[in-house]
């Protein structure tokens, strides 16, 4: 089995949400990978005999055998911040209201820390007030 240069592999088989691809050096369990030209997100769930099995987080009707697989070198993670409060999100942290009636494949995640500076200012004010209260 040959490997594509620059840390890319190729899809070997697609069976529903499971995608088998060439092992990509340095890829570990739970790592996030981009599948196909659209870069659909998926998670490595098994590595065996130079083949990785990826659980796709999106509809897999597009990627086909021979399509590229690119490792992202990190697990799926969520940024923490005020943007999470009171929100409803899907498994990839996309707010349904931002996507419309139908979610599109590989829709970029919204930055959930948009109000971070306001939040940080409020925290600083609280800590300053506590520090002043402790001094008296």
PDB file of C-alpha atoms in Angstrom:
ATOM      1  CA  UNK A   1       0.000   0.000   0.000  1.00  0.00           C
ATOM      2  CA  UNK A   2       1.462   3.373  -0.930  1.00  0.00           C
ATOM      3  CA  UNK A   3       1.070   6.616   0.942  1.00  0.00           C
ATOM      4  CA  UNK A   4       0.499  10.034  -0.510  1.00  0.00           C
ATOM      5  CA  UNK A   5       3.085  12.648   0.476  1.00  0.00           C
ATOM      6  CA  UNK A   6       2.565  15.401   3.055  1.00  0.00           C
ATOM      7  CA  UNK A   7       0.523  13.347   5.511  1.00  0.00           C
ATOM      8  CA  UNK A   8      -2.356  12.541   3.196  1.00  0.00           C
ATOM      9  CA  UNK A   9      -3.979   9.199   2.618  1.00  0.00           C
ATOM     10  CA  UNK A  10      -6.850   8.031   0.473  1.00  0.00           C
ATOM     11  CA  UNK A  11     -10.234   6.495   1.108  1.00  0.00           C
ATOM     12  CA  UNK A  12     -10.384   2.750   0.521  1.00  0.00           C
ATOM     13  CA  UNK A  13     -14.056   2.044   1.292  1.00  0.00           C
ATOM     14  CA  UNK A  14     -17.203   3.874   2.445  1.00  0.00           C
ATOM     15  CA  UNK A  15     -19.906   1.918   4.279  1.00  0.00           C
ATOM     16  CA  UNK A  16     -22.565   4.248   5.662  1.00  0.00           C
ATOM     17  CA  UNK A  17     -20.935   6.545   8.230  1.00  0.00           C
ATOM     18  CA  UNK A  18     -17.809   4.346   8.450  1.00  0.00           C
ATOM     19  CA  UNK A  19     -14.912   5.127   6.151  1.00  0.00           C
ATOM     20  CA  UNK A  20     -11.807   2.969   5.783  1.00  0.00           C
ATOM     21  CA  UNK A  21      -8.667   4.757   4.660  1.00  0.00           C
ATOM     22  CA  UNK A  22      -4.953   4.159   4.316  1.00  0.00           C
ATOM     23  CA  UNK A  23      -3.096   4.554   7.587  1.00  0.00           C
ATOM     24  CA  UNK A  24      -1.633   8.027   7.750  1.00  0.00           C
ATOM     25  CA  UNK A  25       1.574   8.155   9.774  1.00  0.00           C
ATOM     26  CA  UNK A  26       1.213   9.918  13.089  1.00  0.00           C
ATOM     27  CA  UNK A  27      -2.554   9.485  13.206  1.00  0.00           C
ATOM     28  CA  UNK A  28      -3.856   8.296  16.580  1.00  0.00           C
ATOM     29  CA  UNK A  29      -7.133   7.037  17.976  1.00  0.00           C
ATOM     30  CA  UNK A  30      -9.742   9.806  18.380  1.00  0.00           C
ATOM     31  CA  UNK A  31      -7.887  12.147  16.001  1.00  0.00           C
ATOM     32  CA  UNK A  32      -9.981  14.303  13.714  1.00  0.00           C
ATOM     33  CA  UNK A  33      -9.534  13.826   9.952  1.00  0.00           C
ATOM     34  CA  UNK A  34     -10.891  15.648   6.904  1.00  0.00           C
ATOM     35  CA  UNK A  35     -12.546  13.302   4.400  1.00  0.00           C
ATOM     36  CA  UNK A  36     -12.716  13.920   0.668  1.00  0.00           C
ATOM     37  CA  UNK A  37     -12.366  17.187  -1.209  1.00  0.00           C
ATOM     38  CA  UNK A  38     -15.111  18.785   0.922  1.00  0.00           C
ATOM     39  CA  UNK A  39     -13.122  18.081   4.103  1.00  0.00           C
ATOM     40  CA  UNK A  40     -15.962  16.329   5.945  1.00  0.00           C
ATOM     41  CA  UNK A  41     -15.035  15.828   9.601  1.00  0.00           C
ATOM     42  CA  UNK A  42     -14.537  12.347  11.012  1.00  0.00           C
ATOM     43  CA  UNK A  43     -12.929  10.659  14.011  1.00  0.00           C
ATOM     44  CA  UNK A  44     -10.449   7.775  13.926  1.00  0.00           C
ATOM     45  CA  UNK A  45     -12.155   4.894  15.778  1.00  0.00           C
ATOM     46  CA  UNK A  46      -9.839   1.992  14.833  1.00  0.00           C
ATOM     47  CA  UNK A  47      -6.334   1.426  13.452  1.00  0.00           C
ATOM     48  CA  UNK A  48      -5.477  -2.067  12.214  1.00  0.00           C
ATOM     49  CA  UNK A  49      -3.231  -3.546   9.533  1.00  0.00           C
ATOM     50  CA  UNK A  50      -2.276  -0.179   7.987  1.00  0.00           C
ATOM     51  CA  UNK A  51      -5.953   0.804   7.680  1.00  0.00           C
ATOM     52  CA  UNK A  52      -7.788   3.415   9.766  1.00  0.00           C
ATOM     53  CA  UNK A  53     -11.523   3.265  10.334  1.00  0.00           C
ATOM     54  CA  UNK A  54     -13.117   6.686  10.576  1.00  0.00           C
ATOM     55  CA  UNK A  55     -16.581   7.508  11.931  1.00  0.00           C
ATOM     56  CA  UNK A  56     -17.835  10.351   9.724  1.00  0.00           C
ATOM     57  CA  UNK A  57     -19.765  13.140  11.442  1.00  0.00           C
ATOM     58  CA  UNK A  58     -21.531  14.082   8.203  1.00  0.00           C
ATOM     59  CA  UNK A  59     -23.453  12.371   5.410  1.00  0.00           C
ATOM     60  CA  UNK A  60     -20.932  10.308   3.424  1.00  0.00           C
ATOM     61  CA  UNK A  61     -22.656  10.384   0.029  1.00  0.00           C
ATOM     62  CA  UNK A  62     -19.859  12.490  -1.474  1.00  0.00           C
ATOM     63  CA  UNK A  63     -16.540  10.853  -0.555  1.00  0.00           C
ATOM     64  CA  UNK A  64     -15.637   7.782  -2.614  1.00  0.00           C
ATOM     65  CA  UNK A  65     -12.690   5.384  -2.803  1.00  0.00           C
ATOM     66  CA  UNK A  66      -9.598   7.252  -3.932  1.00  0.00           C
ATOM     67  CA  UNK A  67     -10.659  10.574  -2.368  1.00  0.00           C
ATOM     68  CA  UNK A  68      -8.084  12.247  -0.092  1.00  0.00           C
ATOM     69  CA  UNK A  69      -7.969  11.912   3.690  1.00  0.00           C
ATOM     70  CA  UNK A  70      -6.087  14.568   5.645  1.00  0.00           C
ATOM     71  CA  UNK A  71      -5.219  14.175   9.348  1.00  0.00           C
ATOM     72  CA  UNK A  72      -5.810  17.253  11.493  1.00  0.00           C
ATOM     73  CA  UNK A  73      -3.557  16.066  14.332  1.00  0.00           C
ATOM     74  CA  UNK A  74      -6.012  16.742  17.159  1.00  0.00           C
ATOM     75  CA  UNK A  75      -9.221  15.349  18.616  1.00  0.00           C
ATOM     76  CA  UNK A  76     -12.581  17.077  18.258  1.00  0.00           C
ATOM     77  CA  UNK A  77     -12.715  19.811  20.870  1.00  0.00           C
ATOM     78  CA  UNK A  78     -14.979  22.630  21.940  1.00  0.00           C
ATOM     79  CA  UNK A  79     -13.844  26.159  22.734  1.00  0.00           C
ATOM     80  CA  UNK A  80     -15.232  27.237  26.086  1.00  0.00           C
ATOM     81  CA  UNK A  81     -16.593  30.704  26.588  1.00  0.00           C
ATOM     82  CA  UNK A  82     -19.665  32.842  27.054  1.00  0.00           C
ATOM     83  CA  UNK A  83     -20.966  31.881  23.609  1.00  0.00           C
ATOM     84  CA  UNK A  84     -21.936  28.460  25.007  1.00  0.00           C
ATOM     85  CA  UNK A  85     -24.328  29.907  27.590  1.00  0.00           C
ATOM     86  CA  UNK A  86     -27.959  29.506  26.616  1.00  0.00           C
ATOM     87  CA  UNK A  87     -27.093  28.014  23.223  1.00  0.00           C
ATOM     88  CA  UNK A  88     -28.265  24.915  21.394  1.00  0.00           C
ATOM     89  CA  UNK A  89     -25.685  23.173  19.210  1.00  0.00           C
ATOM     90  CA  UNK A  90     -25.306  19.989  17.189  1.00  0.00           C
ATOM     91  CA  UNK A  91     -22.469  17.502  17.734  1.00  0.00           C
ATOM     92  CA  UNK A  92     -20.008  19.687  15.819  1.00  0.00           C
ATOM     93  CA  UNK A  93     -20.972  22.824  17.784  1.00  0.00           C
ATOM     94  CA  UNK A  94     -22.944  24.382  14.966  1.00  0.00           C
ATOM     95  CA  UNK A  95     -25.942  26.422  16.108  1.00  0.00           C
ATOM     96  CA  UNK A  96     -29.002  25.216  14.152  1.00  0.00           C
ATOM     97  CA  UNK A  97     -30.266  28.786  13.700  1.00  0.00           C
ATOM     98  CA  UNK A  98     -27.096  29.741  11.789  1.00  0.00           C
ATOM     99  CA  UNK A  99     -27.464  26.835   9.364  1.00  0.00           C
ATOM    100  CA  UNK A 100     -31.068  27.317   8.265  1.00  0.00           C
ATOM    101  CA  UNK A 101     -33.536  24.483   7.703  1.00  0.00           C
ATOM    102  CA  UNK A 102     -30.859  22.037   6.493  1.00  0.00           C
ATOM    103  CA  UNK A 103     -27.319  21.667   7.771  1.00  0.00           C
ATOM    104  CA  UNK A 104     -24.753  21.835   5.008  1.00  0.00           C
ATOM    105  CA  UNK A 105     -21.759  19.520   4.931  1.00  0.00           C
ATOM    106  CA  UNK A 106     -18.570  20.751   6.571  1.00  0.00           C
ATOM    107  CA  UNK A 107     -20.224  23.976   7.678  1.00  0.00           C
ATOM    108  CA  UNK A 108     -17.626  25.957   9.594  1.00  0.00           C
ATOM    109  CA  UNK A 109     -18.046  26.166  13.341  1.00  0.00           C
ATOM    110  CA  UNK A 110     -19.132  29.468  14.836  1.00  0.00           C
ATOM    111  CA  UNK A 111     -16.683  31.034  17.282  1.00  0.00           C
ATOM    112  CA  UNK A 112     -18.344  30.523  20.656  1.00  0.00           C
ATOM    113  CA  UNK A 113     -16.026  32.994  22.372  1.00  0.00           C
ATOM    114  CA  UNK A 114     -17.219  36.062  20.438  1.00  0.00           C
ATOM    115  CA  UNK A 115     -18.110  37.931  23.613  1.00  0.00           C
ATOM    116  CA  UNK A 116     -14.878  36.938  25.326  1.00  0.00           C
ATOM    117  CA  UNK A 117     -13.598  40.484  25.916  1.00  0.00           C
ATOM    118  CA  UNK A 118     -16.850  41.519  27.649  1.00  0.00           C
ATOM    119  CA  UNK A 119     -16.717  38.374  29.786  1.00  0.00           C
ATOM    120  CA  UNK A 120     -13.063  38.903  30.693  1.00  0.00           C
ATOM    121  CA  UNK A 121     -13.791  42.516  31.689  1.00  0.00           C
ATOM    122  CA  UNK A 122     -16.626  41.396  33.990  1.00  0.00           C
ATOM    123  CA  UNK A 123     -14.395  38.763  35.622  1.00  0.00           C
ATOM    124  CA  UNK A 124     -11.603  41.298  36.145  1.00  0.00           C
ATOM    125  CA  UNK A 125     -14.050  43.751  37.768  1.00  0.00           C
ATOM    126  CA  UNK A 126     -15.298  41.016  40.139  1.00  0.00           C
ATOM    127  CA  UNK A 127     -11.757  40.026  41.151  1.00  0.00           C
ATOM    128  CA  UNK A 128     -10.798  43.663  41.675  1.00  0.00           C
ATOM    129  CA  UNK A 129     -13.868  44.214  43.867  1.00  0.00           C
ATOM    130  CA  UNK A 130     -13.004  41.118  45.938  1.00  0.00           C
ATOM    131  CA  UNK A 131      -9.395  42.228  46.336  1.00  0.00           C
ATOM    132  CA  UNK A 132     -10.500  45.677  47.529  1.00  0.00           C
ATOM    133  CA  UNK A 133     -13.014  44.127  49.955  1.00  0.00           C
ATOM    134  CA  UNK A 134     -10.314  41.841  51.404  1.00  0.00           C
ATOM    135  CA  UNK A 135      -7.996  44.819  52.042  1.00  0.00           C
ATOM    136  CA  UNK A 136     -10.489  46.591  54.290  1.00  0.00           C
TER     137      UNK A 136
END
